[in-house]
Short mmCIF file of C-alpha atoms and ligand atoms in Angstrom, two decimals:
data_model
loop_
_atom_site.label_atom_id
_atom_site.label_comp_id
_atom_site.label_asym_id
_atom_site.label_seq_id
_atom_site.Cartn_x
_atom_site.Cartn_y
_atom_site.Cartn_z
CA UNK A 1 -2.73 -103.26 10.58
CA UNK A 2 -6.27 -104.07 11.68
CA UNK A 3 -7.29 -100.43 11.52
CA UNK A 4 -6.39 -100.24 7.81
CA UNK A 5 -9.50 -102.18 6.87
CA UNK A 6 -11.68 -99.55 8.49
CA UNK A 7 -10.84 -97.11 5.75
CA UNK A 8 -12.75 -97.45 2.52
CA UNK A 9 -10.68 -97.81 -0.62
CA UNK A 10 -12.93 -95.66 -2.76
CA UNK A 11 -11.81 -92.09 -3.56
CA UNK A 12 -11.69 -89.89 -0.52
CA UNK A 13 -13.55 -87.12 -2.35
CA UNK A 14 -16.71 -89.20 -2.20
CA UNK A 15 -16.32 -89.88 1.46
CA UNK A 16 -15.29 -86.76 3.34
CA UNK A 17 -15.65 -88.54 6.66
CA UNK A 18 -12.65 -90.79 6.02
CA UNK A 19 -9.20 -90.95 4.46
CA UNK A 20 -8.12 -93.17 1.59
CA UNK A 21 -5.23 -95.56 2.15
CA UNK A 22 -3.01 -93.23 0.17
CA UNK A 23 -3.99 -90.34 2.39
CA UNK A 24 -3.32 -92.40 5.50
CA UNK A 25 0.19 -92.95 4.19
CA UNK A 26 0.63 -89.34 3.16
CA UNK A 27 -0.42 -87.99 6.55
CA UNK A 28 1.07 -90.78 8.67
CA UNK A 29 3.35 -88.38 10.58
CA UNK A 30 0.24 -86.45 11.62
CA UNK A 31 -1.84 -89.52 12.34
CA UNK A 32 0.65 -90.98 14.81
CA UNK A 33 0.57 -87.80 16.90
CA UNK A 34 -2.19 -87.90 19.51
CA UNK A 35 -2.76 -84.13 19.13
CA UNK A 36 -3.67 -84.57 15.47
CA UNK A 37 -4.62 -88.21 14.90
CA UNK A 38 -7.41 -89.30 12.61
CA UNK A 39 -9.83 -86.84 14.15
CA UNK A 40 -7.50 -83.88 13.54
CA UNK A 41 -6.60 -85.00 10.03
CA UNK A 42 -10.29 -85.24 9.10
CA UNK A 43 -10.81 -81.76 10.50
CA UNK A 44 -7.98 -80.58 8.26
CA UNK A 45 -9.57 -82.33 5.32
CA UNK A 46 -12.91 -80.62 5.92
CA UNK A 47 -11.33 -77.21 6.54
CA UNK A 48 -11.57 -74.27 4.14
CA UNK A 49 -8.80 -71.71 4.39
CA UNK A 50 -8.45 -68.58 2.29
CA UNK A 51 -4.97 -67.17 1.67
CA UNK A 52 -5.17 -63.50 0.77
CA UNK A 53 -2.20 -62.79 -1.46
CA UNK A 54 0.27 -65.21 -3.00
CA UNK A 55 3.42 -63.27 -2.22
CA UNK A 56 6.20 -64.34 0.12
CA UNK A 57 3.87 -65.12 3.03
CA UNK A 58 1.29 -66.82 0.83
CA UNK A 59 3.98 -68.99 -0.74
CA UNK A 60 5.22 -70.47 2.48
CA UNK A 61 1.86 -70.84 4.17
CA UNK A 62 0.15 -72.11 1.01
CA UNK A 63 2.72 -74.87 0.63
CA UNK A 64 2.45 -75.97 4.26
CA UNK A 65 -1.36 -75.86 4.32
CA UNK A 66 -1.51 -77.92 1.14
CA UNK A 67 1.10 -80.37 2.40
CA UNK A 68 -0.77 -80.74 5.70
CA UNK A 69 -3.94 -81.74 3.88
CA UNK A 70 -6.18 -78.71 4.35
CA UNK A 71 -9.03 -79.90 2.14
CA UNK A 72 -9.93 -76.63 0.47
CA UNK A 73 -7.51 -73.77 -0.04
CA UNK A 74 -8.56 -70.53 -1.68
CA UNK A 75 -6.01 -68.12 -3.07
CA UNK A 76 -6.70 -64.51 -4.02
CA UNK A 77 -4.34 -62.52 -6.19
CA UNK A 78 -4.45 -60.48 -9.37
CA UNK A 79 -0.74 -60.19 -10.09
CA UNK A 80 1.66 -61.98 -12.41
CA UNK A 81 4.95 -63.55 -11.39
CA UNK A 82 7.97 -61.35 -12.03
CA UNK A 83 11.65 -61.99 -11.60
CA UNK A 84 11.93 -59.93 -8.40
CA UNK A 85 9.41 -62.30 -6.71
CA UNK A 86 11.66 -65.35 -6.98
CA UNK A 87 14.07 -64.24 -4.23
CA UNK A 88 11.41 -65.19 -1.65
CA UNK A 89 8.18 -66.45 -3.24
CA UNK A 90 9.11 -70.12 -3.26
CA UNK A 91 5.81 -71.18 -4.82
CA UNK A 92 7.13 -70.03 -8.17
CA UNK A 93 9.93 -71.10 -10.46
CA UNK A 94 11.77 -69.17 -13.14
CA UNK A 95 9.54 -70.78 -15.76
CA UNK A 96 6.51 -69.11 -14.11
CA UNK A 97 7.70 -65.55 -14.87
CA UNK A 98 4.87 -63.77 -16.67
CA UNK A 99 2.22 -66.30 -15.55
CA UNK A 100 -0.73 -65.37 -13.39
CA UNK A 101 0.21 -65.97 -9.78
CA UNK A 102 -3.05 -67.73 -8.92
CA UNK A 103 -2.62 -70.11 -11.84
CA UNK A 104 1.04 -70.88 -11.11
CA UNK A 105 0.28 -71.26 -7.39
CA UNK A 106 -2.67 -73.59 -8.01
CA UNK A 107 -0.51 -75.78 -10.26
CA UNK A 108 2.27 -75.95 -7.70
CA UNK A 109 -0.07 -76.72 -4.78
CA UNK A 110 -1.92 -79.35 -6.80
CA UNK A 111 1.39 -80.92 -7.71
CA UNK A 112 2.25 -81.08 -4.04
CA UNK A 113 -1.11 -82.51 -3.00
CA UNK A 114 -3.56 -83.67 -5.69
CA UNK A 115 -6.13 -84.74 -3.08
CA UNK A 116 -7.10 -81.23 -2.06
CA UNK A 117 -9.25 -78.60 -3.72
CA UNK A 118 -7.66 -75.31 -4.73
CA UNK A 119 -9.84 -72.38 -5.70
CA UNK A 120 -8.05 -69.56 -7.48
CA UNK A 121 -9.74 -66.18 -7.14
CA UNK A 122 -8.12 -64.15 -9.90
CA UNK A 123 -9.13 -60.77 -8.56
CA UNK A 124 -8.16 -57.89 -6.34
CA UNK A 125 -9.87 -58.13 -2.96
CA UNK A 126 -12.18 -55.10 -2.69
CA UNK A 127 -14.90 -53.76 -0.42
CA UNK A 128 -17.37 -54.92 -3.07
CA UNK A 129 -16.30 -58.57 -3.26
CA UNK A 130 -14.63 -59.27 0.11
CA UNK A 131 -17.64 -60.41 2.17
CA UNK A 132 -18.92 -62.67 -0.59
CA UNK A 133 -15.46 -64.12 -1.16
CA UNK A 134 -14.53 -64.66 2.49
CA UNK A 135 -17.82 -66.02 3.74
CA UNK A 136 -17.42 -69.57 2.43
CA UNK A 137 -14.08 -70.06 4.23
CA UNK A 138 -13.52 -71.02 7.90
CA UNK A 139 -10.23 -69.21 8.39
CA UNK A 140 -8.67 -66.29 6.58
CA UNK A 141 -4.89 -65.96 6.42
CA UNK A 142 -3.72 -62.46 5.61
CA UNK A 143 -0.58 -62.45 3.52
CA UNK A 144 -1.03 -58.99 2.05
CA UNK A 145 1.62 -56.33 1.87
CA UNK A 146 -0.39 -53.10 2.05
CA UNK A 147 -2.48 -51.24 4.61
CA UNK A 148 -5.74 -50.82 2.67
CA UNK A 149 -6.07 -54.58 2.11
CA UNK A 150 -5.02 -55.33 5.69
CA UNK A 151 -7.80 -53.11 7.11
CA UNK A 152 -10.21 -54.53 4.56
CA UNK A 153 -9.40 -58.14 5.56
CA UNK A 154 -9.63 -57.22 9.23
CA UNK A 155 -13.02 -55.53 8.97
CA UNK A 156 -14.47 -58.23 6.73
CA UNK A 157 -13.32 -60.92 9.20
CA UNK A 158 -14.82 -59.03 12.15
CA UNK A 159 -18.11 -58.54 10.28
CA UNK A 160 -18.19 -62.23 9.32
CA UNK A 161 -16.89 -63.53 12.67
CA UNK A 162 -13.96 -65.32 11.05
CA UNK A 163 -10.51 -65.75 12.54
CA UNK A 164 -7.86 -63.75 10.69
CA UNK A 165 -4.33 -65.11 10.92
CA UNK A 166 -2.31 -61.96 10.35
CA UNK A 167 1.32 -61.72 9.33
CA UNK A 168 3.47 -58.88 8.10
CA UNK A 169 7.10 -58.51 7.14
CA UNK A 170 9.62 -55.79 6.52
CA UNK A 171 13.35 -56.11 5.92
CA UNK A 172 14.44 -58.38 8.83
CA UNK A 173 11.32 -58.10 10.99
CA UNK A 174 8.01 -59.87 11.12
CA UNK A 175 4.78 -59.81 13.12
CA UNK A 176 2.15 -62.50 13.61
CA UNK A 177 -1.13 -62.60 15.52
CA UNK A 178 -4.66 -63.93 15.26
CA UNK A 179 -7.39 -61.32 15.01
CA UNK A 180 -11.16 -61.60 14.83
CA UNK A 181 -11.23 -64.51 17.26
CA UNK A 182 -14.16 -64.61 19.72
CA UNK A 183 -13.30 -62.26 22.61
CA UNK A 184 -9.92 -61.50 21.02
CA UNK A 185 -8.68 -58.15 19.68
CA UNK A 186 -8.62 -57.17 16.02
CA UNK A 187 -6.08 -55.33 13.90
CA UNK A 188 -7.83 -52.02 14.63
CA UNK A 189 -7.49 -52.63 18.39
CA UNK A 190 -3.75 -52.65 17.74
CA UNK A 191 -3.64 -49.98 15.05
CA UNK A 192 -6.81 -47.84 15.18
CA UNK A 193 -5.48 -45.54 12.45
CA UNK A 194 -3.35 -46.35 9.42
CA UNK A 195 0.07 -44.70 9.33
CA UNK A 196 0.34 -41.57 7.19
CA UNK A 197 0.81 -42.62 3.56
CA UNK A 198 4.45 -42.96 2.61
CA UNK A 199 5.68 -43.18 6.21
CA UNK A 200 5.98 -46.97 6.30
CA UNK A 201 7.80 -48.17 3.20
CA UNK A 202 6.63 -51.34 1.46
CA UNK A 203 8.90 -54.32 0.84
CA UNK A 204 9.24 -53.10 -2.75
CA UNK A 205 10.63 -49.84 -1.39
CA UNK A 206 12.50 -51.03 1.68
CA UNK A 207 13.44 -54.59 0.79
CA UNK A 208 12.98 -57.85 2.68
CA UNK A 209 15.29 -60.72 3.56
CA UNK A 210 14.20 -63.57 1.30
CA UNK A 211 13.78 -66.14 4.04
CA UNK A 212 11.76 -63.85 6.34
CA UNK A 213 8.34 -64.37 4.70
CA UNK A 214 9.12 -68.10 4.75
CA UNK A 215 9.48 -68.05 8.52
CA UNK A 216 6.53 -65.74 9.18
CA UNK A 217 4.29 -67.57 6.69
CA UNK A 218 5.19 -70.89 8.31
CA UNK A 219 4.17 -69.50 11.70
CA UNK A 220 0.86 -68.34 10.20
CA UNK A 221 0.38 -71.84 8.76
CA UNK A 222 1.10 -73.39 12.16
CA UNK A 223 -1.53 -71.13 13.79
CA UNK A 224 -4.09 -71.94 11.09
CA UNK A 225 -3.50 -75.69 11.53
CA UNK A 226 -3.83 -75.37 15.32
CA UNK A 227 -7.09 -73.47 14.95
CA UNK A 228 -8.43 -76.21 12.69
CA UNK A 229 -7.51 -79.14 14.91
CA UNK A 230 -8.46 -77.15 18.01
CA UNK A 231 -5.24 -77.84 19.88
CA UNK A 232 -2.74 -75.72 21.72
CA UNK A 233 -2.76 -72.07 22.60
CA UNK A 234 -3.67 -69.85 19.66
CA UNK A 235 -1.82 -66.57 19.15
CA UNK A 236 -4.88 -64.57 20.25
CA UNK A 237 -4.32 -61.40 22.26
CA UNK A 238 -0.60 -61.73 21.63
CA UNK A 239 1.52 -60.08 18.97
CA UNK A 240 4.56 -62.15 18.12
CA UNK A 241 7.50 -60.04 16.96
CA UNK A 242 10.37 -61.65 15.15
CA UNK A 243 13.72 -60.05 14.45
CA UNK A 244 15.80 -62.16 12.09
CA UNK A 245 18.85 -59.92 12.43
CA UNK A 246 19.07 -60.44 16.19
CA UNK A 247 17.38 -63.87 15.80
CA UNK A 248 14.96 -63.05 18.58
CA UNK A 249 11.26 -63.52 19.23
CA UNK A 250 9.33 -61.20 21.51
CA UNK A 251 5.70 -61.10 22.47
CA UNK A 252 3.39 -58.18 23.21
CA UNK A 253 0.12 -58.57 25.03
CA UNK A 254 -2.78 -57.24 23.01
CA UNK A 255 -6.04 -56.24 24.61
CA UNK A 256 -9.38 -55.98 22.96
CA UNK A 257 -10.21 -52.29 22.85
CA UNK A 258 -13.79 -51.69 24.03
CA UNK A 259 -13.81 -48.51 21.94
CA UNK A 260 -12.54 -50.28 18.81
CA UNK A 261 -14.51 -49.00 15.80
CA UNK A 262 -14.64 -52.53 14.35
CA UNK A 263 -14.93 -54.99 17.24
CA UNK A 264 -15.68 -52.72 20.24
CA UNK A 265 -18.86 -52.39 22.28
CA UNK A 266 -20.38 -49.86 19.90
CA UNK A 267 -18.78 -50.55 16.53
CA UNK A 268 -18.97 -47.81 13.92
CA UNK A 269 -17.59 -49.98 11.13
CA UNK A 270 -20.80 -51.79 10.25
CA UNK A 271 -20.01 -52.25 6.58
CA UNK A 272 -16.88 -52.21 4.43
CA UNK A 273 -15.61 -48.76 3.54
CA UNK A 274 -13.26 -47.23 0.96
CA UNK A 275 -9.93 -48.46 2.33
CA UNK A 276 -7.74 -46.63 -0.17
CA UNK A 277 -9.32 -43.40 1.02
CA UNK A 278 -9.12 -44.48 4.67
CA UNK A 279 -5.38 -45.09 4.32
CA UNK A 280 -4.87 -41.94 2.25
CA UNK A 281 -3.38 -44.02 -0.53
CA UNK A 282 -5.42 -42.49 -3.30
CA UNK A 283 -3.75 -39.11 -2.93
CA UNK A 284 -0.42 -40.84 -2.92
CA UNK A 285 -1.13 -42.80 -6.08
CA UNK A 286 -2.43 -39.88 -8.11
CA UNK A 287 -0.17 -37.30 -6.59
CA UNK A 288 -1.41 -33.75 -6.63
CA UNK A 289 1.87 -32.25 -5.53
CA UNK A 290 4.07 -34.61 -7.49
CA UNK A 291 2.29 -34.15 -10.78
CA UNK A 292 2.68 -30.40 -10.41
CA UNK A 293 6.43 -30.92 -10.70
CA UNK A 294 7.48 -30.61 -14.35
CA UNK A 295 8.71 -33.86 -15.80
CA UNK A 296 11.07 -34.94 -18.52
CA UNK A 297 10.86 -38.32 -20.20
CA UNK A 298 13.95 -40.53 -20.48
CA UNK A 299 13.97 -40.08 -24.27
CA UNK A 300 13.82 -36.30 -24.04
CA UNK A 301 16.65 -36.33 -21.52
CA UNK A 302 18.74 -38.58 -23.74
CA UNK A 303 18.21 -36.26 -26.72
CA UNK A 304 19.19 -33.23 -24.68
CA UNK A 305 22.29 -34.89 -23.26
CA UNK A 306 23.32 -36.04 -26.74
CA UNK A 307 22.81 -32.47 -27.95
CA UNK A 308 25.25 -31.30 -25.30
CA UNK A 309 22.73 -29.30 -23.26
CA UNK A 310 23.90 -28.31 -19.78
CA UNK A 311 21.80 -30.59 -17.63
CA UNK A 312 22.79 -31.55 -14.11
CA UNK A 313 21.68 -35.07 -13.16
CA UNK A 314 20.78 -35.44 -9.50
CA UNK A 315 20.34 -38.97 -8.18
CA UNK A 316 18.29 -39.01 -4.95
CA UNK A 317 18.50 -42.74 -4.26
CA UNK A 318 20.58 -44.43 -1.56
CA UNK A 319 24.28 -45.26 -2.03
CA UNK A 320 23.60 -49.02 -2.13
CA UNK A 321 21.16 -48.42 -4.97
CA UNK A 322 23.70 -46.27 -6.79
CA UNK A 323 26.05 -49.27 -6.60
CA UNK A 324 23.51 -51.43 -8.45
CA UNK A 325 23.26 -49.05 -11.40
CA UNK A 326 23.46 -45.33 -12.06
CA UNK A 327 23.31 -42.71 -14.77
CA UNK A 328 26.49 -41.02 -13.59
CA UNK A 329 24.45 -38.47 -11.65
CA UNK A 330 25.41 -36.58 -8.51
CA UNK A 331 24.22 -38.57 -5.51
CA UNK A 332 22.29 -36.96 -2.65
CA UNK A 333 19.81 -39.35 -0.99
CA UNK A 334 16.36 -37.79 -0.60
CA UNK A 335 16.64 -37.82 3.19
CA UNK A 336 19.86 -35.74 3.06
CA UNK A 337 18.60 -33.28 0.48
CA UNK A 338 17.24 -30.60 2.85
CA UNK A 339 20.64 -30.09 4.50
CA UNK A 340 22.73 -30.70 1.38
CA UNK A 341 20.75 -28.62 -1.14
CA UNK A 342 23.47 -25.96 -0.91
CA UNK A 343 25.78 -28.30 -2.83
CA UNK A 344 23.62 -27.69 -5.90
CA UNK A 345 23.80 -24.78 -8.32
CA UNK A 346 20.36 -23.17 -8.57
CA UNK A 347 21.25 -21.43 -11.84
CA UNK A 348 21.64 -24.74 -13.66
CA UNK A 349 18.93 -26.98 -14.96
CA UNK A 350 18.59 -30.02 -12.68
CA UNK A 351 17.00 -33.33 -13.57
CA UNK A 352 16.27 -35.35 -10.45
CA UNK A 353 15.84 -39.08 -10.71
CA UNK A 354 15.38 -42.13 -8.48
CA UNK A 355 14.33 -45.70 -9.18
CA UNK A 356 10.72 -45.14 -10.26
CA UNK A 357 10.24 -41.39 -10.21
CA UNK A 358 8.44 -41.18 -6.89
CA UNK A 359 11.22 -40.04 -4.55
CA UNK A 360 12.66 -37.73 -7.18
CA UNK A 361 9.25 -36.05 -7.57
CA UNK A 362 9.43 -35.27 -3.85
CA UNK A 363 12.99 -34.09 -4.28
CA UNK A 364 12.07 -31.84 -7.19
CA UNK A 365 9.15 -30.37 -5.25
CA UNK A 366 11.42 -29.78 -2.27
CA UNK A 367 14.07 -28.04 -4.37
CA UNK A 368 11.49 -25.88 -6.13
CA UNK A 369 10.19 -24.77 -2.74
CA UNK A 370 13.76 -23.97 -1.75
CA UNK A 371 14.07 -21.62 -4.71
CA UNK A 372 15.51 -23.86 -7.41
CA UNK A 373 13.63 -22.67 -10.45
CA UNK A 374 14.79 -25.19 -13.05
CA UNK A 375 14.20 -28.65 -11.61
CA UNK A 376 12.65 -31.45 -13.61
CA UNK A 377 11.69 -34.93 -12.50
CA UNK A 378 12.78 -37.86 -14.67
CA UNK A 379 9.51 -39.60 -15.43
CA UNK A 380 9.57 -43.28 -14.44
CA UNK A 381 13.09 -43.01 -13.02
CA UNK A 382 15.95 -45.31 -13.86
CA UNK A 383 13.45 -48.12 -14.54
CA UNK A 384 11.99 -46.14 -17.43
CA UNK A 385 15.50 -45.17 -18.57
CA UNK A 386 16.31 -48.87 -18.82
CA UNK A 387 13.08 -49.55 -20.75
CA UNK A 388 13.20 -46.61 -23.12
CA UNK A 389 16.84 -45.61 -23.54
CA UNK A 390 19.42 -48.10 -22.35
CA UNK A 391 18.42 -51.72 -21.64
CA UNK A 392 21.96 -52.44 -20.42
CA UNK A 393 21.04 -50.57 -17.22
CA UNK A 394 19.74 -53.30 -14.88
CA UNK A 395 16.30 -52.94 -13.33
CA UNK A 396 15.85 -53.78 -9.66
ZN1 ZN B 1 -10.87 -54.33 17.40
#
């Protein structure tokens, strides 16, 4: 008990070089480990970590960083909590639906650990604000779910010389590594070019097992904590692959690419660029080809069906989506459409639909190319149908 008296009783905030008695109690399971100890806990207290994104990864890692006593945690997000988040984003409760994610997350993390500072950056991370935002943090943890932001975080970390604890998830599989570490590779060493837009589906399109971001985010948190206390072997130059379905971890060796445009010998990425353009996302978001497909709104379709018009409804989603809800349409998943188009009658008017209108726009374009003259895309898909025509149809 003699050591107790060494700690001042005044608030820890005034004395960043020591812990209060309450903090000693809170972190006792860290303090009794020689690898952490008082020295490591004070390093945690002085550390500044930025979590990019408060989705599934950000939820798990944010909670563990806060619980561990990381003194300053920044969170960046611009979204609001919606019901589909709650299956995996354990930072939020049902009562948070509709709230700003940064606000709900800050409340939750403060509730968990009132001794730490939480800075909520209610914004989208962009090429304009990233360097300014990242520069005051020691470690960046990337919990984003899209390629433009991932390349943006990578390049900003390389330019600022900050370690980037990367994690990504999809369905049952996750990846973790540390990029931007001195002498270590970066995300561009691994993936010099983004995949063609639309090739890699997002979690919103492909789904994700709820617990997966919890596991991957916890691994990211563990790596961030190790970096801070300076112990162990960081996940640098190694890509950890996790398959929850097989319950297996694998590891790939990653080498720093001397020709890497970001971190190579002669880098060409010397400032932040337009990442939406780099990833080809812009064309995807304001689709040239898709918008050229004639559309019908849910209300118009409803009126025409009620009038008894001969309209053939083609559902291009997957069978498991059809089981969630449907409009009684004929089901041909988009991927099967090229070889099954002959099942359709080209003389009839066809309205193609999917969940949001994106896949069905592709389907309609495909059918028009194949000679179907009267194909319309249902604008906004079954989601819009639920909003505008029939709220009893569940949204997913
Ligand atoms: Zn690199």
